[in-house]
Coordinates of C-alpha atoms and ligand atoms in Angstrom, one line a residue:
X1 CA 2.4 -6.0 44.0
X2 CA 2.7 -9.7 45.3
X3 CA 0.0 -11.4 45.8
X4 CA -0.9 -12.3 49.0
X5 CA -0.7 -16.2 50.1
X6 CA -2.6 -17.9 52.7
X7 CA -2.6 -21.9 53.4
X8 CA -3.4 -23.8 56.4
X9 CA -1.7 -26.6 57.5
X10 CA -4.1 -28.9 59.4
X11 CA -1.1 -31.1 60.7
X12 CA -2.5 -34.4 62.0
X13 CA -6.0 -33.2 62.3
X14 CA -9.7 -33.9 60.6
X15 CA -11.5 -37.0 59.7
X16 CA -13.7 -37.5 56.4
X17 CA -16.6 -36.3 57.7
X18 CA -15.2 -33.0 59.8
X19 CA -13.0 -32.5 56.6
X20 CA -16.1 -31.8 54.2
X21 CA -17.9 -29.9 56.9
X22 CA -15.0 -27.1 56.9
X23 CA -14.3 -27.3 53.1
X24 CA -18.0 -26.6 52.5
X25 CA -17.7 -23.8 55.0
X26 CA -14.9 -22.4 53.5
X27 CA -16.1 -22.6 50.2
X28 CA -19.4 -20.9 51.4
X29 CA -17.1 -17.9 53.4
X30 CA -14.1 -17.4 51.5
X31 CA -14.6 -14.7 49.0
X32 CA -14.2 -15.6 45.1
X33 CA -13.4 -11.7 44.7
X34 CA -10.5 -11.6 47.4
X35 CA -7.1 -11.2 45.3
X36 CA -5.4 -13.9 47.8
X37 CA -4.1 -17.2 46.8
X38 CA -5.9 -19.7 49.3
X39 CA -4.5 -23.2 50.1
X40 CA -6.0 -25.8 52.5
X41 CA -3.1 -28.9 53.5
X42 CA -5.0 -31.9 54.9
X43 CA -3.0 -34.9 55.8
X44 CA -1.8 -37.3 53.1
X45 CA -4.8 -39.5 53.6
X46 CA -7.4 -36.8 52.8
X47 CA -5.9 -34.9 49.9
X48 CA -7.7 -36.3 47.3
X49 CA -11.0 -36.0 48.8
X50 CA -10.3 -32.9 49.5
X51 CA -9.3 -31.8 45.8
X52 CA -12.2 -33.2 44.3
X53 CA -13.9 -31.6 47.0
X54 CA -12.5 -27.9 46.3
X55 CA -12.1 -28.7 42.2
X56 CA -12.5 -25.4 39.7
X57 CA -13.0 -23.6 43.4
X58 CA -10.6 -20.8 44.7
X59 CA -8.8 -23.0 47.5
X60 CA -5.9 -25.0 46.1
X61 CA -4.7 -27.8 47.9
X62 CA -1.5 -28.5 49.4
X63 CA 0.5 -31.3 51.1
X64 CA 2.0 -30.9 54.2
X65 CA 5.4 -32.7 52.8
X66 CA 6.7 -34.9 50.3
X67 CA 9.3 -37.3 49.6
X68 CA 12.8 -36.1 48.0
X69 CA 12.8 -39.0 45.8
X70 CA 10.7 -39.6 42.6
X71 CA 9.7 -43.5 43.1
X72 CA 10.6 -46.8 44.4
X73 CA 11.4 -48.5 47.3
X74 CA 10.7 -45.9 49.8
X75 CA 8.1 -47.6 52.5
X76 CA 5.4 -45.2 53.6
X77 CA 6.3 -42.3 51.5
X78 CA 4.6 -40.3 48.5
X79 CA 6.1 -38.9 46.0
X80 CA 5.8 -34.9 44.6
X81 CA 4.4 -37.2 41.3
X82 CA 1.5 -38.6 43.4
X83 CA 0.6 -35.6 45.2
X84 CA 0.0 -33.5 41.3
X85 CA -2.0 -36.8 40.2
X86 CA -4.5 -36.6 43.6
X87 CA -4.6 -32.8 42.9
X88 CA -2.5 -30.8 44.9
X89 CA -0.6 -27.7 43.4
X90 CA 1.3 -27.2 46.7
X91 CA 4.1 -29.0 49.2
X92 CA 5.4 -27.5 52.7
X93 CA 8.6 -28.6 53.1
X94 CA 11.3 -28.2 55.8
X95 CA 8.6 -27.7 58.6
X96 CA 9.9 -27.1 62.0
X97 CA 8.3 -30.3 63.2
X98 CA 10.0 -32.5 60.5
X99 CA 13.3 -31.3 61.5
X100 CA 12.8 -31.2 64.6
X101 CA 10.9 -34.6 65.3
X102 CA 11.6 -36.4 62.3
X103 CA 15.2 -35.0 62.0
X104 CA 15.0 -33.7 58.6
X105 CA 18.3 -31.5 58.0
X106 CA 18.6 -28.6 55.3
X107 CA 20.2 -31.0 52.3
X108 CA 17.2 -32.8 53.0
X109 CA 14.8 -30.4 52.6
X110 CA 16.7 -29.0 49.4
X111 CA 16.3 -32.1 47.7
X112 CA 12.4 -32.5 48.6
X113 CA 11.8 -28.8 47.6
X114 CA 13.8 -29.6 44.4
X115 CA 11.8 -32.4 43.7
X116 CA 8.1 -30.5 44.4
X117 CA 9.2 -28.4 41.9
X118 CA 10.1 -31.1 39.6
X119 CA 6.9 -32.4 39.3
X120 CA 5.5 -28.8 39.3
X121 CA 4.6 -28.6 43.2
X122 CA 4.8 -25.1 44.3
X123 CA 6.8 -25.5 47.5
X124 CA 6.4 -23.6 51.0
X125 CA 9.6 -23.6 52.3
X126 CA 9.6 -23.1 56.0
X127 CA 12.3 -21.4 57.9
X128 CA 12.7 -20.4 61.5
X129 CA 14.8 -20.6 64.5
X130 CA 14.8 -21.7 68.1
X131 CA 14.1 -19.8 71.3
X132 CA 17.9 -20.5 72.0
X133 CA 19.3 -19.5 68.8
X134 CA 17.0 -16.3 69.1
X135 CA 18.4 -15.5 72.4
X136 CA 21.6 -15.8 71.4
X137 CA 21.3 -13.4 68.9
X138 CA 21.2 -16.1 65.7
X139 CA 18.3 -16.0 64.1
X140 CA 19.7 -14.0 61.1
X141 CA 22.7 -16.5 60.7
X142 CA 20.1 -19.3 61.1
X143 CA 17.5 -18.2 58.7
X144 CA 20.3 -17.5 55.8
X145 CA 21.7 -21.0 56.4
X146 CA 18.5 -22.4 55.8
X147 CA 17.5 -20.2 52.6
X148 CA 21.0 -21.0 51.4
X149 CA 20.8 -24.8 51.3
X150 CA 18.5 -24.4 48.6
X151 CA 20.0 -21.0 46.9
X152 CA 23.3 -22.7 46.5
X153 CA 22.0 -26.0 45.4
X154 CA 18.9 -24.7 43.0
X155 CA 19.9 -21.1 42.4
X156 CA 17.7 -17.9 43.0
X157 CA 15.7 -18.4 40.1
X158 CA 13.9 -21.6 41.9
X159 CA 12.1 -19.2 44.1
X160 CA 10.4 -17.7 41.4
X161 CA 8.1 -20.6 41.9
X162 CA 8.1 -21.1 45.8
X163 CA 6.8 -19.2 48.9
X164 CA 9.1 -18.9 51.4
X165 CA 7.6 -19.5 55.2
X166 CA 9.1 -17.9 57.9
X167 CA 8.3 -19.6 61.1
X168 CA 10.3 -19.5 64.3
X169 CA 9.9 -22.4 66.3
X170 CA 9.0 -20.7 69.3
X171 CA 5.9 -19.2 68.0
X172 CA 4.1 -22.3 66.1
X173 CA 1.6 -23.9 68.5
X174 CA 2.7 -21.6 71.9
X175 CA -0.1 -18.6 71.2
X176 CA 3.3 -16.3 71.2
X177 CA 3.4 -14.9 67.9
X178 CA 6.1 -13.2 67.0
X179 CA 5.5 -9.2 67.0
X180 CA 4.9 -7.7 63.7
X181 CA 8.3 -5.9 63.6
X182 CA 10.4 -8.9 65.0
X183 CA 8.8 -10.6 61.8
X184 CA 9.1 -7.9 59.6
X185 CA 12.8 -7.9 60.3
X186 CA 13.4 -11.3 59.6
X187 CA 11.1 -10.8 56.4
X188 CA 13.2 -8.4 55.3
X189 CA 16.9 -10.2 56.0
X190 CA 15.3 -12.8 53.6
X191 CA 14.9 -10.4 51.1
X192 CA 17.7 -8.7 51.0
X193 CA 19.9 -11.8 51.3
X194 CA 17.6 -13.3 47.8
X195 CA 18.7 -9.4 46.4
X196 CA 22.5 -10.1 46.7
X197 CA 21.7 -13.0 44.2
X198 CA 19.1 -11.0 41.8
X199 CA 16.7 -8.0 42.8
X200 CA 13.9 -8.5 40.6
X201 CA 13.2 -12.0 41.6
X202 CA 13.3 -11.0 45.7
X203 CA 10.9 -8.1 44.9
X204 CA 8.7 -10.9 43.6
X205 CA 8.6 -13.6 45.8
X206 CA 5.9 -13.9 48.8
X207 CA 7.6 -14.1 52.0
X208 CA 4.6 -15.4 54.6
X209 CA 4.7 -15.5 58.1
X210 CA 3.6 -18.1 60.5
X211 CA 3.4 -19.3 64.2
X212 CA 0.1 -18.8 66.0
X213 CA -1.3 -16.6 63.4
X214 CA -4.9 -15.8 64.5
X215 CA -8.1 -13.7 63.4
X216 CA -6.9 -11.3 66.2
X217 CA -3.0 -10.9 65.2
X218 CA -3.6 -11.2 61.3
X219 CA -4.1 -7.7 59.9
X220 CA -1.3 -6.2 62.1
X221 CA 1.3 -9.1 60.9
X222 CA -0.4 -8.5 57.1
X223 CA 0.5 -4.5 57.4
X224 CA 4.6 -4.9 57.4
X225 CA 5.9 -4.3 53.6
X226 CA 7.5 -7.5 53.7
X227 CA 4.8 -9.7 55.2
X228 CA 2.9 -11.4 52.3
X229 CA 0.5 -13.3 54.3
X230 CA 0.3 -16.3 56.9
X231 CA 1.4 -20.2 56.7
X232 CA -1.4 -20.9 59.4
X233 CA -1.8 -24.0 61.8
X234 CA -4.6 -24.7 64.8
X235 CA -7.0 -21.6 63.4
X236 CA -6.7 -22.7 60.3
X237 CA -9.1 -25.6 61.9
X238 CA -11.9 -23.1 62.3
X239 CA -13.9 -21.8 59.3
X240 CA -14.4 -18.6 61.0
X241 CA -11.2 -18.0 61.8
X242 CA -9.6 -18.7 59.0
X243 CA -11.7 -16.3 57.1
X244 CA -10.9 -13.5 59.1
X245 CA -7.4 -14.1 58.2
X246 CA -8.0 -14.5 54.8
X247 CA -10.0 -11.2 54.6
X248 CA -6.9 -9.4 56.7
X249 CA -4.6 -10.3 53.5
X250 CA -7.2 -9.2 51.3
X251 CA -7.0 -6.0 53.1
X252 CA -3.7 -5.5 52.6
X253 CA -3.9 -5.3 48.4
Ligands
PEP1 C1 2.3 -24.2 61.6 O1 2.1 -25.4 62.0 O2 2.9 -24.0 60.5 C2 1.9 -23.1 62.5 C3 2.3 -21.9 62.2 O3 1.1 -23.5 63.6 P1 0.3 -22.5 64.5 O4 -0.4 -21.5 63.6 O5 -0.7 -23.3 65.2 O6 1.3 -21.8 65.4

């Protein structure tokens, strides 16, 4: 059984003070006993506050993305090193909004999930097409490319310590989640395309889903076989919210 995976991503949201009022929250409502792994991903700025916040807790803390290279003379980045020393056990890379606005390609995003891993990050890798390439009938084509940029380069086995995210682009911030059987199918490509390479491993890894997941949607997008939880954006922002989605993977087990 794969354990079930849940992290928000905050994206360019919070401030100190609004930042410890929902970690305490979440601390106070999300439930030591659920068998969920439970991630929070504040901007850079607030990770280690937040860490030290959430320490010995159940809520890890993850960044929202990292730099592929290890140190130097890289202006305004941080490295996978930095992120483990200020606490975090987690990096989402290849984000739909760092490809798209900050034109992050898929060797890119193999080298930063490569280097996450290095420093012994567990990276969320994000996948997902466009509303064009899903009405043209290439979102399978699009998705593989993406997982294969870092099969080919780092092999099957680096998966074994990742979560894969898939997230079409047309679903993250729009309210229009994809259905629970248009994301089940996608889930399931995945796996089957990480079988061809080795079975046991794509039985094991946790394939989330995300794109305007919601207390509402959550259970019904939890109850596919292949859906091991949510990469979650704006509810993630609410304490309530995000419990009620937390609860739906707990559900599932
Ligand atoms: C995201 O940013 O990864 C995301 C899925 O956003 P939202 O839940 O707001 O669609």
């Amino acid at each position: 059984m794969r354990r079930p995976f849940v992290a928000g991503n905050w994206k360019m949201h919070g401030s100190r003070a609004a930042n410890e009022t929902l970690l305490a929250e979440l601390e106070r409502r999300l439930k030591p006993e659920w068998p969920v792994e439970m991630v929070v991903c504040p901007p850079f700025v607030y990770l280690a506050d937040a860490a030290r916040q959430l320490e010995g807790g159940r809520v890890g803390v993850g960044a929202q993305d990292v730099c592929a290279e290890p140190v130097g003379a890289f202006t305004g980045q941080v490295s996978a090193a930095m992120l483990v020393d200020v606490g975090c056990r987690y990096a989402i890379v290849g984000h739909s909004e760092r490809r798209r606005l900050y034109h992050e390609d898929d060797a890119l995003v193999a080298r930063k999930f490569a280097a996450a891993q290095r420093a012994g990050l567990v990276p969320v890798l994000c996948l997902g097409e466009t509303l064009e390439e899903r009405e043209a009938g290439a979102t399978e084509a699009v998705v593989a490319r993406q997982l294969d940029a870092v099969l080919s380069i780092h092999g099957a086995e680096s998966l074994s310590k990742a979560v894969l995210a898939y997230e079409p682009v047309w679903a993250i911030g729009t309210g229009r989640n994809a259905s629970p059987q248009q994301a089940q199918d996608v889930h399931a490509f995945l796996r089957r395309r990480m079988a061809a390479q080795d079975a046991t491993l794509a039985g094991q890894v946790r394939i989330v889903y995300g794109g305007s997941v919601k207390a509402g949607n959550a259970a019904e997008l939890f109850a596919m076989p292949d859906v091991d939880g949510g990469l979650v954006g704006g509810a993630s922002l609410s304490a309530d919210e995000f419990q009620q989605i937390c609860a739906a993977a707990a559900a599932r087990t």
